[in-house]
Tab-separated table of C-alpha atoms (C1' of nucleotides) in Angstrom:
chain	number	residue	atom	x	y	z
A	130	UNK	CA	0.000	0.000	0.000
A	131	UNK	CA	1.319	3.221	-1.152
A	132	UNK	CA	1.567	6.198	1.360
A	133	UNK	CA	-0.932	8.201	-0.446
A	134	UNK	CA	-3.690	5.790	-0.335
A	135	UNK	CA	-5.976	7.109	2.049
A	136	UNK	CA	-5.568	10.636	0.265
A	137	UNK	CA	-9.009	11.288	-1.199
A	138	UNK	CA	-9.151	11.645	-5.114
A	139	UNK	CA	-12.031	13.892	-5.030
A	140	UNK	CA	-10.086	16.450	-2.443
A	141	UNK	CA	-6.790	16.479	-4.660
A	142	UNK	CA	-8.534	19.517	-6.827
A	143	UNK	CA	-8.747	23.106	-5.128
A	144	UNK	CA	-11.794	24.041	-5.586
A	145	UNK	CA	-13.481	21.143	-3.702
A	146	UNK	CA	-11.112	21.425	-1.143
A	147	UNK	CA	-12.105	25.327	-0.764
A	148	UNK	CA	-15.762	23.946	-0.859
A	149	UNK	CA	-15.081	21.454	1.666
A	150	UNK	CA	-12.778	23.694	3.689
A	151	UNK	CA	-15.895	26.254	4.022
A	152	UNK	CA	-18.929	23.883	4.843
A	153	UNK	CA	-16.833	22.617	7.379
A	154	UNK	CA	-17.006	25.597	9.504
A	155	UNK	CA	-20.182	27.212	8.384
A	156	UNK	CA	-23.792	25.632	8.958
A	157	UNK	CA	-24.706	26.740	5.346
A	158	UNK	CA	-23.525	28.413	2.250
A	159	UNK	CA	-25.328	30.020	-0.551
A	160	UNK	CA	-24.355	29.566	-4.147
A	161	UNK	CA	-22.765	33.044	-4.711
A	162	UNK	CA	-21.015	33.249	-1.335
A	163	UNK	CA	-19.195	29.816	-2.240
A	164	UNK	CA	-18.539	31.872	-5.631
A	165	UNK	CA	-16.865	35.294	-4.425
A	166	UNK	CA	-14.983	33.363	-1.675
A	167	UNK	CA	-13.470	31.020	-4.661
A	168	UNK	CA	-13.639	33.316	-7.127
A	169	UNK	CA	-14.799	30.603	-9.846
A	170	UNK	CA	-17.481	30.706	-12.270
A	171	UNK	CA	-20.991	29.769	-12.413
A	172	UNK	CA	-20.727	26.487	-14.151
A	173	UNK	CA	-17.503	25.647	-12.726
A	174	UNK	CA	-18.619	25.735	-9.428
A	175	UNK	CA	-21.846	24.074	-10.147
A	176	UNK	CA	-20.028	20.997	-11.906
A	177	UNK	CA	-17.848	20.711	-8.860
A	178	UNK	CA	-20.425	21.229	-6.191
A	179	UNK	CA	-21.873	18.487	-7.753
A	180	UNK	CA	-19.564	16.163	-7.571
A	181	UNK	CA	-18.927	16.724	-4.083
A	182	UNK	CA	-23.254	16.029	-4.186
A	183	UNK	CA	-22.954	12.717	-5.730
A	184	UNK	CA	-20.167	11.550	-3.214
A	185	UNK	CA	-23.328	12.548	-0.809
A	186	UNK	CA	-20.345	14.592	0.799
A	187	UNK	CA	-22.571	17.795	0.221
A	188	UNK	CA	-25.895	18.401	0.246
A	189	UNK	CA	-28.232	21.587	-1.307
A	190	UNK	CA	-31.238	22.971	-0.180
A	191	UNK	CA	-33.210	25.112	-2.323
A	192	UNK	CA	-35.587	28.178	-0.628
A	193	UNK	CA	-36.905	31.593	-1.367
A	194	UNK	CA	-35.266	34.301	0.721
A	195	UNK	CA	-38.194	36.754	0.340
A	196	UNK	CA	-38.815	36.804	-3.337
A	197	UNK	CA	-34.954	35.540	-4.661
A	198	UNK	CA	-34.679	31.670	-5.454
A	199	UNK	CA	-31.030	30.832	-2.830
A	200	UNK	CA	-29.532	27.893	-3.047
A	201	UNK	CA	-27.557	26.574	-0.185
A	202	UNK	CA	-24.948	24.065	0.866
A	203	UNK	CA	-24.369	21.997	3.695
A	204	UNK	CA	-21.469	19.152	4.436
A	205	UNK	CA	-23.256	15.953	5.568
A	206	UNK	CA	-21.910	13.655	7.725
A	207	UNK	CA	-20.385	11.445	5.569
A	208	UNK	CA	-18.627	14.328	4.301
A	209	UNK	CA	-17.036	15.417	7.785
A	210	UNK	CA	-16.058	12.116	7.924
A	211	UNK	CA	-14.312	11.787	4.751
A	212	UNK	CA	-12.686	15.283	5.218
A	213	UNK	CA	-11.538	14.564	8.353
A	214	UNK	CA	-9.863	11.643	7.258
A	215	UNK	CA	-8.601	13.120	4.240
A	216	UNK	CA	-6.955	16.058	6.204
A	217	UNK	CA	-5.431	13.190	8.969
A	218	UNK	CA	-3.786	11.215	5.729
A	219	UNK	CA	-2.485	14.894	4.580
A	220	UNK	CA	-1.106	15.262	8.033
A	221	UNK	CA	0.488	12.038	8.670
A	222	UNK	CA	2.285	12.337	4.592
A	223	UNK	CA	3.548	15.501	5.590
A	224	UNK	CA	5.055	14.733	8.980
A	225	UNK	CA	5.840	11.178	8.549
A	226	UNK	CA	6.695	10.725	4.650
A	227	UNK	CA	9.267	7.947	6.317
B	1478	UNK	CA	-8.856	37.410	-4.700
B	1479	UNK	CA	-9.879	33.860	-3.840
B	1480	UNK	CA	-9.759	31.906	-0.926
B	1481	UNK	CA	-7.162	29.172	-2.855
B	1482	UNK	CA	-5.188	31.227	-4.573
B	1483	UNK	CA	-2.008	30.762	-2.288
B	1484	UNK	CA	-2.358	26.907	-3.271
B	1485	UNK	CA	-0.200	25.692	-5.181
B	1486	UNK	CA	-1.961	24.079	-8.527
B	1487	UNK	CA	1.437	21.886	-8.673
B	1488	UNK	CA	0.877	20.389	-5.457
B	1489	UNK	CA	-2.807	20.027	-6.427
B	1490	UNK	CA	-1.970	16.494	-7.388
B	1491	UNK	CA	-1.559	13.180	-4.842
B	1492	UNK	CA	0.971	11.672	-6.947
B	1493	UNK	CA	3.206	14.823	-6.289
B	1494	UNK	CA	2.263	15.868	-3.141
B	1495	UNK	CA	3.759	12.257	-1.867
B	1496	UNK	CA	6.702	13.395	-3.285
B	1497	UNK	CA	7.728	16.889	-2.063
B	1498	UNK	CA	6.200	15.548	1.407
B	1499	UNK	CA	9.259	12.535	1.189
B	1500	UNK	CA	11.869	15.275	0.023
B	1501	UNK	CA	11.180	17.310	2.756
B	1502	UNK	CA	11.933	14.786	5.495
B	1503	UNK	CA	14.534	13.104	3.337
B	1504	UNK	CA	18.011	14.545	1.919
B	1505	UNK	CA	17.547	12.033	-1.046
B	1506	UNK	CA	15.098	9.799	-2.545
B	1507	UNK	CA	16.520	7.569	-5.132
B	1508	UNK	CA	13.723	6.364	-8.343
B	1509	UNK	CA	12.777	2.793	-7.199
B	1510	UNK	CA	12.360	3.577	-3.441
B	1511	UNK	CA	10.244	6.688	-4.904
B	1512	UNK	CA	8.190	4.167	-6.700
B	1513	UNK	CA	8.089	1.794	-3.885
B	1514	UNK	CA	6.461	4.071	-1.304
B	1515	UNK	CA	3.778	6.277	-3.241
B	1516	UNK	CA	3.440	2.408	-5.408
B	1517	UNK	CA	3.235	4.209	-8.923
B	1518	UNK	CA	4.867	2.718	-12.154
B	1519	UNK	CA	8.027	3.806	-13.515
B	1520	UNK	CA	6.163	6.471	-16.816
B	1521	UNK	CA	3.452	7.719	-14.364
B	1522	UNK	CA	6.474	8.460	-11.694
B	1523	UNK	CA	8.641	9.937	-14.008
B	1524	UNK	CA	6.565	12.293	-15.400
B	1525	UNK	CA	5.505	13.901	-11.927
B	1526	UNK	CA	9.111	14.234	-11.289
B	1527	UNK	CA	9.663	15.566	-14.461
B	1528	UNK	CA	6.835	17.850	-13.928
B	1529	UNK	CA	8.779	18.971	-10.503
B	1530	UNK	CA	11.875	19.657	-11.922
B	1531	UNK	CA	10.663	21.490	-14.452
B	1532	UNK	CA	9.635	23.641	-12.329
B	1533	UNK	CA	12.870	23.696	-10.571
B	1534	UNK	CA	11.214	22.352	-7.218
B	1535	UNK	CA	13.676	19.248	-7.113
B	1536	UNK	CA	16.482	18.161	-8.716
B	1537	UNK	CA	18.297	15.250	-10.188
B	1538	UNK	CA	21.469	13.387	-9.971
B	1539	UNK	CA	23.011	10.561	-11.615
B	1540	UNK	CA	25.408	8.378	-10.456
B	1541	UNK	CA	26.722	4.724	-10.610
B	1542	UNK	CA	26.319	3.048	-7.035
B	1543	UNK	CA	28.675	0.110	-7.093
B	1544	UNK	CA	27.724	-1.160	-10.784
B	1545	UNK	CA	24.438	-0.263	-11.260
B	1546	UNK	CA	23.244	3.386	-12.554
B	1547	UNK	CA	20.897	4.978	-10.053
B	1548	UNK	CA	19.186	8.535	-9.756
B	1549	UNK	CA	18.590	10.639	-7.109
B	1550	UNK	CA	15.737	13.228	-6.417
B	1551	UNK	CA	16.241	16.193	-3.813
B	1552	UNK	CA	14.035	19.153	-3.017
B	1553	UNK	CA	15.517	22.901	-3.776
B	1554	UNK	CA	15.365	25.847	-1.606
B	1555	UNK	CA	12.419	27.274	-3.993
B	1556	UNK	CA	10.622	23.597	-3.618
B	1557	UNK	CA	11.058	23.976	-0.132
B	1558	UNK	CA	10.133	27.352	-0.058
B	1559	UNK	CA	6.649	26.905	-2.264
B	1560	UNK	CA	6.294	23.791	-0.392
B	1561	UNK	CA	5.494	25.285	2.407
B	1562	UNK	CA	3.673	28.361	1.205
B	1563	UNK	CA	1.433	25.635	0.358
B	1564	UNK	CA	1.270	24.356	3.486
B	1565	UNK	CA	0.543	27.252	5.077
B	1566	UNK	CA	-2.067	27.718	2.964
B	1567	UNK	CA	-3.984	24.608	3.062
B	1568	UNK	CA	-3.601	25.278	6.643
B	1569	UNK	CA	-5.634	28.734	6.544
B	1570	UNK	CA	-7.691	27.332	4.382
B	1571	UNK	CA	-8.622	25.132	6.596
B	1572	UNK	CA	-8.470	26.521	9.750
B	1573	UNK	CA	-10.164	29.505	8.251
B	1574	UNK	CA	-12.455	29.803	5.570
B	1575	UNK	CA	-14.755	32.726	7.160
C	469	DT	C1'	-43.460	43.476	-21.395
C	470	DA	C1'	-38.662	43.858	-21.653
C	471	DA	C1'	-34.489	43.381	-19.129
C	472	DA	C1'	-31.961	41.409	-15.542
C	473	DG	C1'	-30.894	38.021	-11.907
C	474	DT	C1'	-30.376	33.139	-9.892
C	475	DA	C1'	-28.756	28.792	-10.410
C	476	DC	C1'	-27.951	25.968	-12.947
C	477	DT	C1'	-26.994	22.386	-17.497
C	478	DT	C1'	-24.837	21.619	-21.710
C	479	DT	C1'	-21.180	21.893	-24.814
C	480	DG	C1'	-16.848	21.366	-26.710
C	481	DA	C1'	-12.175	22.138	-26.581
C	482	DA	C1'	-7.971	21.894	-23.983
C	483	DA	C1'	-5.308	19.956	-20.458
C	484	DT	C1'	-4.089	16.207	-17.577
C	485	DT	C1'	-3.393	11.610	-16.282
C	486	DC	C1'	-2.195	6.964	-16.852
C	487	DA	C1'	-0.484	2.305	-18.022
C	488	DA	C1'	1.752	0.019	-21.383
C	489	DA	C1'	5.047	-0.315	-24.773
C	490	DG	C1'	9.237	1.299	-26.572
C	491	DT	C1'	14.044	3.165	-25.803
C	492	DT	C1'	18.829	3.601	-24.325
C	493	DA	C1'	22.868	2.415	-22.129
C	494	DA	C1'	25.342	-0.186	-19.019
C	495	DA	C1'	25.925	-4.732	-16.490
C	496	DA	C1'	25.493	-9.344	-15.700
C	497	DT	C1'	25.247	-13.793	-17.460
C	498	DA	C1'	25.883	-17.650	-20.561
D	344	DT	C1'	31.186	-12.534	-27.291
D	345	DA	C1'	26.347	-12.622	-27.675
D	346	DT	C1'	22.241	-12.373	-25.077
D	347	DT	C1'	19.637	-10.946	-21.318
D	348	DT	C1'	18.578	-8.027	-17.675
D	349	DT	C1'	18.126	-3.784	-15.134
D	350	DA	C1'	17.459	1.244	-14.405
D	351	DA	C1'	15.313	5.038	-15.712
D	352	DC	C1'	13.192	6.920	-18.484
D	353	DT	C1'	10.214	8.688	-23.166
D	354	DT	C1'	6.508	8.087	-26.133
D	355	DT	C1'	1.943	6.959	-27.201
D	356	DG	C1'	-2.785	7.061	-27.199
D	357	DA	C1'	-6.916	6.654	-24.869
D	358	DA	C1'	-9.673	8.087	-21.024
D	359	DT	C1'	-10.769	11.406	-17.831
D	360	DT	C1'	-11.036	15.976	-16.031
D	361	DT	C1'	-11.433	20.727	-16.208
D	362	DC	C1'	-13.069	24.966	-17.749
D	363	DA	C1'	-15.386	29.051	-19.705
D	364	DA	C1'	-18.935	30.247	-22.416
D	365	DA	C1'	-23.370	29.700	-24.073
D	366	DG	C1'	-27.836	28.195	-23.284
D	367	DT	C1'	-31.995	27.294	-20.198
D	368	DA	C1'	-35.905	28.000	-17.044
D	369	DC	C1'	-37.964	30.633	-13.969
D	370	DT	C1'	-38.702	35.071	-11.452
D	371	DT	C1'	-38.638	39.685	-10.411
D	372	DT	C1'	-38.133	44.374	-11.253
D	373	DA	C1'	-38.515	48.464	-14.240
DNA sequence: TAAAGTACTTTGAAATTCAAAGTTAAAATA
DNA sequence: TATTTTAACTTTGAATTTCAAAGTACTTTA
């Protein structure tokens, strides 16, 4: 087993990891928040954020705020999980490479 | 300005991420122990490195050891340096994504 | 009713990644 | 001496990923 096994595939690109890296420590983020903190476009961030969705590491929630359709994001469970791990295997390459 | 911009889009990638993180903790790597720990074949491996050196973030060096040829890999000051600018970053990115 | 905004989806081209096969040169073996 | 093996690649070509731009559907505001 390689040392960079347990190093999640889907958190190797940046902007997941930013996406990941936010939900983590906010309840929920809206679709144009996660935009101007990235600083990505519209479909970019859509075809990642969905991604992240199908892993079921992500999940959206769709609502009017007063008359404006908002989308927002949440990490599940799973996803803590997985990004928990993901940062632990990060960790332990970078301080114990061997 | 984005929240990921201080990461580096070299060190976006497993595959090389396994190997700065060795050449940090080690003086030299040589190929086949390389291969042996991140478990990668010889093309895939040698075009990461390649990518690396190209942009100047290790080096190379070629020697015989007792009959056989053998290469080593080391990290440069500017590897070392964007290394852990990285670092750094994927720490405040995690630590602190607003 | 026309224009603009939200949150996408689709598209298509470019870039990246990968294993496998091919290469080169030296070393070991027969 | 001829053949095989080993190290460390390079090349190839196919698959996958990434991206911006254009298109879509619906809604609101002017």
């Amino acid at each position: 087993m390689g040392l960079i096994d347990n190093i999640n595939k889907l958190f190797d690109h940046r902007i997941r990891l930013g996406i990941m890296s936010i939900l983590m420590v906010n309840d929920d983020v809206d679709f144009n928040r996660l935009k101007e903190l990235l600083d990505v476009t519209d479909g970019n961030l859509a075809s990642h954020t969905k991604t992240l969705e199908n892993a079921e590491y992500i999940k959206i929630e769709k609502a009017f705020i007063g008359k404006k359709p908002n989308t927002k994001y949440f990490i599940t469970p799973l996803g803590k999980q997985a990004f928990k791990k993901h940062i632990d295997a990060l960790e332990d390459l970078i301080r114990n490479p061997k």
